[in-house]
Amino acid sequence: MIGPIPVLFQLLLVLLVRVSHAAQVDGGAILGCNPSQVTKGFSVSYYSLPLTKTGSCWNPVYSQDSYLHGGYETFGNGKLGSSSGVTNVSFYTGTKGFSSCGTVNALLPPNWNYDKPISLSNFSMLLTGYFLPPVTGTYSLDVAYVDDLAYINVGAGSAFNCCQVASSSSNPGPFILQTKWPDTSSSVKIDLVAGYYYPIRFFFTNRNYAGGLKFYFTSPDGVQHTTWDDYIFSATDGDRCDIKPESSTSYWTRSDSSTYTVVSTYTNTKGDLTTGQVVVEEIPTTYTVSTTTTQQWTGTETVTSTSLFTTTGTDGLATVNTL
């Protein structure tokens, strides 16, 4: 009778993957802030946009990238004035007294909290504020009417940096919504987390003749809010007030690392299920390409199978083993 035959292991050493370089990427999440003190309403700055003396009279600079990214601050007569506490973002000049190529100086409606006449026929204005969503969910930003142009940014680093409006709002990121005459309305849906203050940057221009604006939002329950009372705030600039997100680490088989931010649901340190910002770091694994084990047996056929298992080395890296 043949006794037990010992197992023979043939181990093939393979490849160790190390970090060759790091890649910093953005997962596309809209990020919020945590200002210590806030006051109600948008802050608004008003800017000069002179007519031209040739062609169609309106100045084509109003929709150029250089103008939208800070050029408005010094164009023409520059900044005309500012107001605060604005929660009703709507007005319409009507057409009475307006004519093509004519400048009309008049007052904005009282909801703009600005008591000085401006050239309503041709001007720009920048609205900045922090939107505080009451519930987590999908919100719609609705430009219900615009004549002539509206550009919108939302989120920290896109609209402006947290608690640093003055130094960063003139250089916004990609616009998430833009509407330009002859289009007069548009909307965009965004996912927001309750309790976070989300920066909003809204740029408006009336290039010539009569103008108007209606800017609303629709909450996750489908209700459209025609004013921003109790939802939009301003804060004093100072040190950055970004919300510190949670973090998560995972492994992948690429040779580079990647860090990005997402909005996700997770269990916090108190054991509560929470939705919020999460920084995800994906780092390379150390992995074994192949390990072969040969075992003799008393059967009459040869059998081959493959399985995977993971171990963690002393360096903290995961090793994916193919057996």
GROMACS .gro file of C-alpha atoms in nm:
model
  323
    1MET     CA    1   0.000   0.000   0.000
    2ILE     CA    2   0.133   0.334  -0.096
    3GLY     CA    3   0.164   0.582   0.193
    4PRO     CA    4   0.085   0.957   0.190
    5ILE     CA    5   0.284   1.156  -0.064
    6PRO     CA    6   0.414   1.498   0.056
    7VAL     CA    7   0.292   1.818  -0.111
    8LEU     CA    8   0.541   1.994  -0.340
    9PHE     CA    9   0.515   2.374  -0.364
   10GLN     CA   10   0.672   2.557  -0.653
   11LEU     CA   11   0.668   2.929  -0.582
   12LEU     CA   12   0.733   3.171  -0.864
   13LEU     CA   13   0.840   3.519  -0.760
   14VAL     CA   14   0.684   3.790  -0.962
   15LEU     CA   15   0.645   4.164  -0.986
   16LEU     CA   16   0.620   4.430  -0.716
   17VAL     CA   17   0.443   4.748  -0.827
   18ARG     CA   18   0.559   5.072  -0.670
   19VAL     CA   19   0.427   5.428  -0.694
   20SER     CA   20   0.586   5.594  -0.996
   21HIS     CA   21   0.398   5.922  -0.974
   22ALA     CA   22   0.086   6.071  -0.815
   23ALA     CA   23  -0.214   6.207  -1.004
   24GLN     CA   24  -0.447   6.463  -0.844
   25VAL     CA   25  -0.795   6.456  -0.993
   26ASP     CA   26  -1.139   6.597  -0.913
   27GLY     CA   27  -1.433   6.360  -0.893
   28GLY     CA   28  -1.678   6.631  -0.990
   29ALA     CA   29  -1.843   6.666  -0.651
   30ILE     CA   30  -1.986   7.006  -0.559
   31LEU     CA   31  -1.807   7.106  -0.240
   32GLY     CA   32  -1.939   7.314   0.049
   33CYS     CA   33  -1.807   7.551   0.316
   34ASN     CA   34  -1.853   7.613   0.686
   35PRO     CA   35  -1.845   7.990   0.755
   36SER     CA   36  -1.858   8.080   1.124
   37GLN     CA   37  -2.093   8.380   1.088
   38VAL     CA   38  -2.342   8.455   0.813
   39THR     CA   39  -2.597   8.719   0.722
   40LYS     CA   40  -2.904   8.669   0.506
   41GLY     CA   41  -2.906   8.731   0.132
   42PHE     CA   42  -2.682   8.764  -0.172
   43SER     CA   43  -2.411   9.027  -0.196
   44VAL     CA   44  -2.435   9.216  -0.527
   45SER     CA   45  -2.185   9.433  -0.715
   46TYR     CA   46  -2.288   9.650  -1.011
   47TYR     CA   47  -2.058   9.727  -1.305
   48SER     CA   48  -2.042   9.966  -1.600
   49LEU     CA   49  -2.095   9.833  -1.954
   50PRO     CA   50  -2.081  10.128  -2.196
   51LEU     CA   51  -2.254  10.112  -2.534
   52THR     CA   52  -2.047  10.143  -2.850
   53LYS     CA   53  -2.092  10.414  -3.112
   54THR     CA   54  -2.084  10.178  -3.407
   55GLY     CA   55  -2.275   9.878  -3.531
   56SER     CA   56  -2.552   9.745  -3.312
   57CYS     CA   57  -2.453   9.974  -3.019
   58TRP     CA   58  -2.419   9.692  -2.763
   59ASN     CA   59  -2.064   9.599  -2.674
   60PRO     CA   60  -1.967   9.245  -2.781
   61VAL     CA   61  -1.723   9.219  -2.491
   62TYR     CA   62  -2.011   9.124  -2.257
   63SER     CA   63  -1.994   8.753  -2.349
   64GLN     CA   64  -1.619   8.719  -2.399
   65ASP     CA   65  -1.424   8.493  -2.168
   66SER     CA   66  -1.182   8.766  -2.056
   67TYR     CA   67  -1.473   8.989  -1.953
   68LEU     CA   68  -1.657   8.712  -1.766
   69HIS     CA   69  -1.340   8.617  -1.577
   70GLY     CA   70  -1.265   8.950  -1.414
   71GLY     CA   71  -1.261   9.195  -1.705
   72TYR     CA   72  -1.590   9.345  -1.586
   73GLU     CA   73  -1.412   9.488  -1.280
   74THR     CA   74  -1.221   9.751  -1.480
   75PHE     CA   75  -1.418   9.777  -1.805
   76GLY     CA   76  -1.574  10.118  -1.873
   77ASN     CA   77  -1.621  10.297  -1.542
   78GLY     CA   78  -1.567   9.975  -1.346
   79LYS     CA   79  -1.764   9.911  -1.029
   80LEU     CA   80  -2.067  10.137  -0.980
   81GLY     CA   81  -2.169  10.024  -0.633
   82SER     CA   82  -2.289   9.730  -0.425
   83SER     CA   83  -2.578   9.606  -0.211
   84SER     CA   84  -2.642   9.319   0.029
   85GLY     CA   85  -2.922   9.116   0.181
   86VAL     CA   86  -3.082   9.044  -0.158
   87THR     CA   87  -3.315   8.742  -0.150
   88ASN     CA   88  -3.551   8.828  -0.437
   89VAL     CA   89  -3.346   8.796  -0.756
   90SER     CA   90  -3.592   8.938  -1.007
   91PHE     CA   91  -3.667   9.257  -1.199
   92TYR     CA   92  -3.800   9.373  -1.533
   93THR     CA   93  -3.738   9.718  -1.676
   94GLY     CA   94  -4.033   9.723  -1.915
   95THR     CA   95  -3.986   9.895  -2.248
   96LYS     CA   96  -4.127  10.241  -2.170
   97GLY     CA   97  -3.862  10.505  -2.221
   98PHE     CA   98  -3.613  10.257  -2.366
   99SER     CA   99  -3.476  10.276  -2.718
  100SER     CA  100  -3.210  10.088  -2.906
  101CYS     CA  101  -2.871  10.257  -2.865
  102GLY     CA  102  -3.003  10.476  -2.585
  103THR     CA  103  -2.887  10.480  -2.224
  104VAL     CA  104  -3.154  10.483  -1.952
  105ASN     CA  105  -3.050  10.566  -1.597
  106ALA     CA  106  -3.303  10.450  -1.340
  107LEU     CA  107  -3.347  10.270  -1.008
  108LEU     CA  108  -3.367   9.894  -0.966
  109PRO     CA  109  -3.675   9.765  -0.776
  110PRO     CA  110  -3.651   9.796  -0.394
  111ASN     CA  111  -3.579   9.422  -0.349
  112TRP     CA  112  -3.223   9.492  -0.470
  113ASN     CA  113  -3.152   9.724  -0.172
  114TYR     CA  114  -2.974   9.973  -0.398
  115ASP     CA  115  -3.094  10.333  -0.393
  116LYS     CA  116  -2.875  10.486  -0.666
  117PRO     CA  117  -2.969  10.511  -1.035
  118ILE     CA  118  -2.763  10.297  -1.274
  119SER     CA  119  -2.771  10.248  -1.649
  120LEU     CA  120  -3.040   9.979  -1.652
  121SER     CA  121  -3.021   9.967  -2.032
  122ASN     CA  122  -2.658   9.847  -2.025
  123PHE     CA  123  -2.489   9.714  -1.711
  124SER     CA  124  -2.354   9.398  -1.547
  125MET     CA  125  -2.382   9.266  -1.194
  126LEU     CA  126  -2.225   8.987  -0.991
  127LEU     CA  127  -2.418   8.805  -0.719
  128THR     CA  128  -2.232   8.593  -0.463
  129GLY     CA  129  -2.364   8.397  -0.167
  130TYR     CA  130  -2.378   8.065   0.016
  131PHE     CA  131  -2.677   7.838  -0.044
  132LEU     CA  132  -2.783   7.631   0.258
  133PRO     CA  133  -3.002   7.337   0.147
  134PRO     CA  134  -3.255   7.229   0.413
  135VAL     CA  135  -3.254   6.863   0.302
  136THR     CA  136  -3.014   6.639   0.111
  137GLY     CA  137  -3.120   6.575  -0.246
  138THR     CA  138  -3.135   6.702  -0.602
  139TYR     CA  139  -3.198   7.074  -0.648
  140SER     CA  140  -3.275   7.263  -0.967
  141LEU     CA  141  -3.135   7.611  -1.028
  142ASP     CA  142  -3.384   7.786  -1.255
  143VAL     CA  143  -3.313   8.091  -1.467
  144ALA     CA  144  -3.681   8.146  -1.540
  145TYR     CA  145  -3.611   8.459  -1.745
  146VAL     CA  146  -3.301   8.647  -1.853
  147ASP     CA  147  -3.237   8.937  -2.090
  148ASP     CA  148  -2.951   8.925  -2.195
  149LEU     CA  149  -2.703   8.690  -2.023
  150ALA     CA  150  -2.663   8.475  -1.710
  151TYR     CA  151  -2.367   8.257  -1.609
  152ILE     CA  152  -2.368   8.045  -1.291
  153ASN     CA  153  -2.108   7.859  -1.085
  154VAL     CA  154  -2.174   7.648  -0.774
  155GLY     CA  155  -1.934   7.497  -0.523
  156ALA     CA  156  -1.613   7.576  -0.338
  157GLY     CA  157  -1.328   7.639  -0.579
  158SER     CA  158  -1.571   7.677  -0.870
  159ALA     CA  159  -1.782   7.977  -0.770
  160PHE     CA  160  -1.516   8.107  -0.528
  161ASN     CA  161  -1.302   7.978  -0.243
  162CYS     CA  162  -1.463   7.927   0.096
  163CYS     CA  163  -1.465   8.257   0.291
  164GLN     CA  164  -1.252   8.427   0.025
  165VAL     CA  165  -1.504   8.581  -0.213
  166ALA     CA  166  -1.316   8.903  -0.286
  167SER     CA  167  -0.992   8.735  -0.389
  168SER     CA  168  -1.134   8.442  -0.589
  169SER     CA  169  -1.475   8.528  -0.741
  170SER     CA  170  -1.323   8.698  -1.047
  171ASN     CA  171  -1.163   8.372  -1.161
  172PRO     CA  172  -1.439   8.109  -1.150
  173GLY     CA  173  -1.422   7.753  -1.274
  174PRO     CA  174  -1.628   7.612  -1.563
  175PHE     CA  175  -1.984   7.747  -1.568
  176ILE     CA  176  -2.250   7.486  -1.489
  177LEU     CA  177  -2.528   7.695  -1.646
  178GLN     CA  178  -2.526   7.968  -1.909
  179THR     CA  179  -2.810   8.143  -2.084
  180LYS     CA  180  -2.770   8.406  -2.351
  181TRP     CA  181  -3.025   8.596  -2.558
  182PRO     CA  182  -3.221   8.493  -2.766
  183ASP     CA  183  -3.251   8.203  -2.518
  184THR     CA  184  -3.435   8.340  -2.216
  185SER     CA  185  -3.452   8.047  -1.971
  186SER     CA  186  -3.260   7.739  -1.860
  187SER     CA  187  -3.206   7.519  -1.554
  188VAL     CA  188  -2.955   7.273  -1.411
  189LYS     CA  189  -2.991   6.996  -1.152
  190ILE     CA  190  -2.730   6.952  -0.878
  191ASP     CA  191  -2.695   6.715  -0.581
  192LEU     CA  192  -2.642   6.891  -0.247
  193VAL     CA  193  -2.605   6.781   0.116
  194ALA     CA  194  -2.809   6.941   0.396
  195GLY     CA  195  -2.613   7.158   0.639
  196TYR     CA  196  -2.337   7.259   0.397
  197TYR     CA  197  -2.302   7.617   0.273
  198TYR     CA  198  -2.249   7.600  -0.104
  199PRO     CA  199  -2.091   7.900  -0.280
  200ILE     CA  200  -2.300   8.040  -0.567
  201ARG     CA  201  -2.170   8.289  -0.822
  202PHE     CA  202  -2.426   8.443  -1.059
  203PHE     CA  203  -2.316   8.685  -1.331
  204PHE     CA  204  -2.577   8.889  -1.523
  205THR     CA  205  -2.560   9.138  -1.809
  206ASN     CA  206  -2.817   9.354  -1.988
  207ARG     CA  207  -2.624   9.459  -2.299
  208ASN     CA  208  -2.874   9.709  -2.446
  209TYR     CA  209  -3.239   9.821  -2.438
  210ALA     CA  210  -3.488   9.672  -2.187
  211GLY     CA  211  -3.377   9.390  -1.961
  212GLY     CA  212  -3.492   9.152  -1.691
  213LEU     CA  213  -3.410   8.858  -1.467
  214LYS     CA  214  -3.587   8.586  -1.267
  215PHE     CA  215  -3.366   8.342  -1.074
  216TYR     CA  216  -3.540   8.072  -0.871
  217PHE     CA  217  -3.461   7.727  -0.730
  218THR     CA  218  -3.663   7.407  -0.700
  219SER     CA  219  -3.616   7.188  -0.392
  220PRO     CA  220  -3.611   6.803  -0.396
  221ASP     CA  221  -3.985   6.793  -0.312
  222GLY     CA  222  -4.061   6.966  -0.644
  223VAL     CA  223  -4.155   7.305  -0.495
  224GLN     CA  224  -4.021   7.606  -0.685
  225HIS     CA  225  -3.901   7.889  -0.460
  226THR     CA  226  -3.929   8.232  -0.623
  227THR     CA  227  -3.729   8.397  -0.344
  228TRP     CA  228  -3.418   8.283  -0.155
  229ASP     CA  229  -3.526   8.379   0.198
  230ASP     CA  230  -3.372   8.152   0.466
  231TYR     CA  231  -3.164   7.971   0.200
  232ILE     CA  232  -2.898   8.216   0.080
  233PHE     CA  233  -2.637   8.385   0.300
  234SER     CA  234  -2.324   8.598   0.286
  235ALA     CA  235  -2.016   8.570   0.509
  236THR     CA  236  -1.719   8.788   0.598
  237ASP     CA  237  -1.397   8.696   0.418
  238GLY     CA  238  -1.104   8.563   0.621
  239ASP     CA  239  -0.927   8.232   0.660
  240ARG     CA  240  -1.043   7.949   0.434
  241CYS     CA  241  -1.348   7.775   0.584
  242ASP     CA  242  -1.364   7.456   0.378
  243ILE     CA  243  -1.544   7.159   0.531
  244LYS     CA  244  -1.297   6.885   0.620
  245PRO     CA  245  -1.428   6.574   0.447
  246GLU     CA  246  -1.407   6.212   0.559
  247SER     CA  247  -1.147   5.997   0.386
  248SER     CA  248  -1.139   5.651   0.236
  249THR     CA  249  -0.849   5.447   0.099
  250SER     CA  250  -0.873   5.171  -0.158
  251TYR     CA  251  -0.621   4.973  -0.363
  252TRP     CA  252  -0.592   4.924  -0.736
  253THR     CA  253  -0.345   4.757  -0.971
  254ARG     CA  254  -0.233   5.072  -1.153
  255SER     CA  255   0.115   5.213  -1.090
  256ASP     CA  256  -0.003   5.564  -1.006
  257SER     CA  257  -0.213   5.703  -0.721
  258SER     CA  258  -0.529   5.910  -0.745
  259THR     CA  259  -0.707   6.138  -0.500
  260TYR     CA  260  -1.051   6.285  -0.560
  261THR     CA  261  -1.357   6.406  -0.370
  262VAL     CA  262  -1.707   6.263  -0.396
  263VAL     CA  263  -2.035   6.300  -0.210
  264SER     CA  264  -2.122   5.968  -0.052
  265THR     CA  265  -2.323   5.801   0.225
  266TYR     CA  266  -2.111   5.653   0.505
  267THR     CA  267  -2.120   5.564   0.877
  268ASN     CA  268  -1.949   5.834   1.083
  269THR     CA  269  -1.746   5.791   1.403
  270LYS     CA  270  -2.067   5.808   1.609
  271GLY     CA  271  -2.219   5.519   1.418
  272ASP     CA  272  -2.470   5.741   1.237
  273LEU     CA  273  -2.543   5.701   0.867
  274THR     CA  274  -2.432   6.030   0.710
  275THR     CA  275  -2.417   6.182   0.364
  276GLY     CA  276  -2.125   6.415   0.299
  277GLN     CA  277  -1.796   6.483   0.127
  278VAL     CA  278  -1.549   6.195   0.112
  279VAL     CA  279  -1.191   6.216  -0.012
  280VAL     CA  280  -1.110   5.888  -0.188
  281GLU     CA  281  -0.745   5.791  -0.222
  282GLU     CA  282  -0.664   5.503  -0.454
  283ILE     CA  283  -0.310   5.371  -0.415
  284PRO     CA  284  -0.116   5.097  -0.592
  285THR     CA  285  -0.108   4.742  -0.461
  286THR     CA  286   0.188   4.512  -0.435
  287TYR     CA  287   0.064   4.204  -0.612
  288THR     CA  288   0.178   3.859  -0.719
  289VAL     CA  289   0.125   3.781  -1.084
  290SER     CA  290   0.127   3.406  -1.035
  291THR     CA  291   0.187   3.144  -0.768
  292THR     CA  292   0.176   2.782  -0.877
  293THR     CA  293   0.118   2.493  -0.635
  294THR     CA  294   0.160   2.132  -0.757
  295GLN     CA  295   0.021   1.850  -0.548
  296GLN     CA  296   0.049   1.480  -0.632
  297TRP     CA  297  -0.248   1.253  -0.569
  298THR     CA  298  -0.372   0.902  -0.641
  299GLY     CA  299  -0.632   1.003  -0.901
  300THR     CA  300  -0.611   0.904  -1.268
  301GLU     CA  301  -0.646   1.258  -1.415
  302THR     CA  302  -0.478   1.599  -1.384
  303VAL     CA  303  -0.687   1.883  -1.237
  304THR     CA  304  -0.596   2.255  -1.253
  305SER     CA  305  -0.785   2.535  -1.078
  306THR     CA  306  -0.725   2.906  -1.005
  307SER     CA  307  -0.817   3.115  -0.702
  308LEU     CA  308  -0.736   3.461  -0.557
  309PHE     CA  309  -0.654   3.567  -0.204
  310THR     CA  310  -0.519   3.890  -0.054
  311THR     CA  311  -0.256   3.942   0.215
  312THR     CA  312  -0.113   4.260   0.369
  313GLY     CA  313   0.262   4.305   0.393
  314THR     CA  314   0.465   4.480   0.661
  315ASP     CA  315   0.465   4.792   0.443
  316GLY     CA  316   0.086   4.811   0.466
  317LEU     CA  317   0.031   4.737   0.097
  318ALA     CA  318  -0.216   4.473  -0.014
  319THR     CA  319  -0.086   4.172  -0.208
  320VAL     CA  320  -0.329   4.010  -0.453
  321ASN     CA  321  -0.227   3.645  -0.498
  322THR     CA  322  -0.324   3.428  -0.791
  323LEU     CA  323  -0.300   3.060  -0.688
   0.00000   0.00000   0.00000
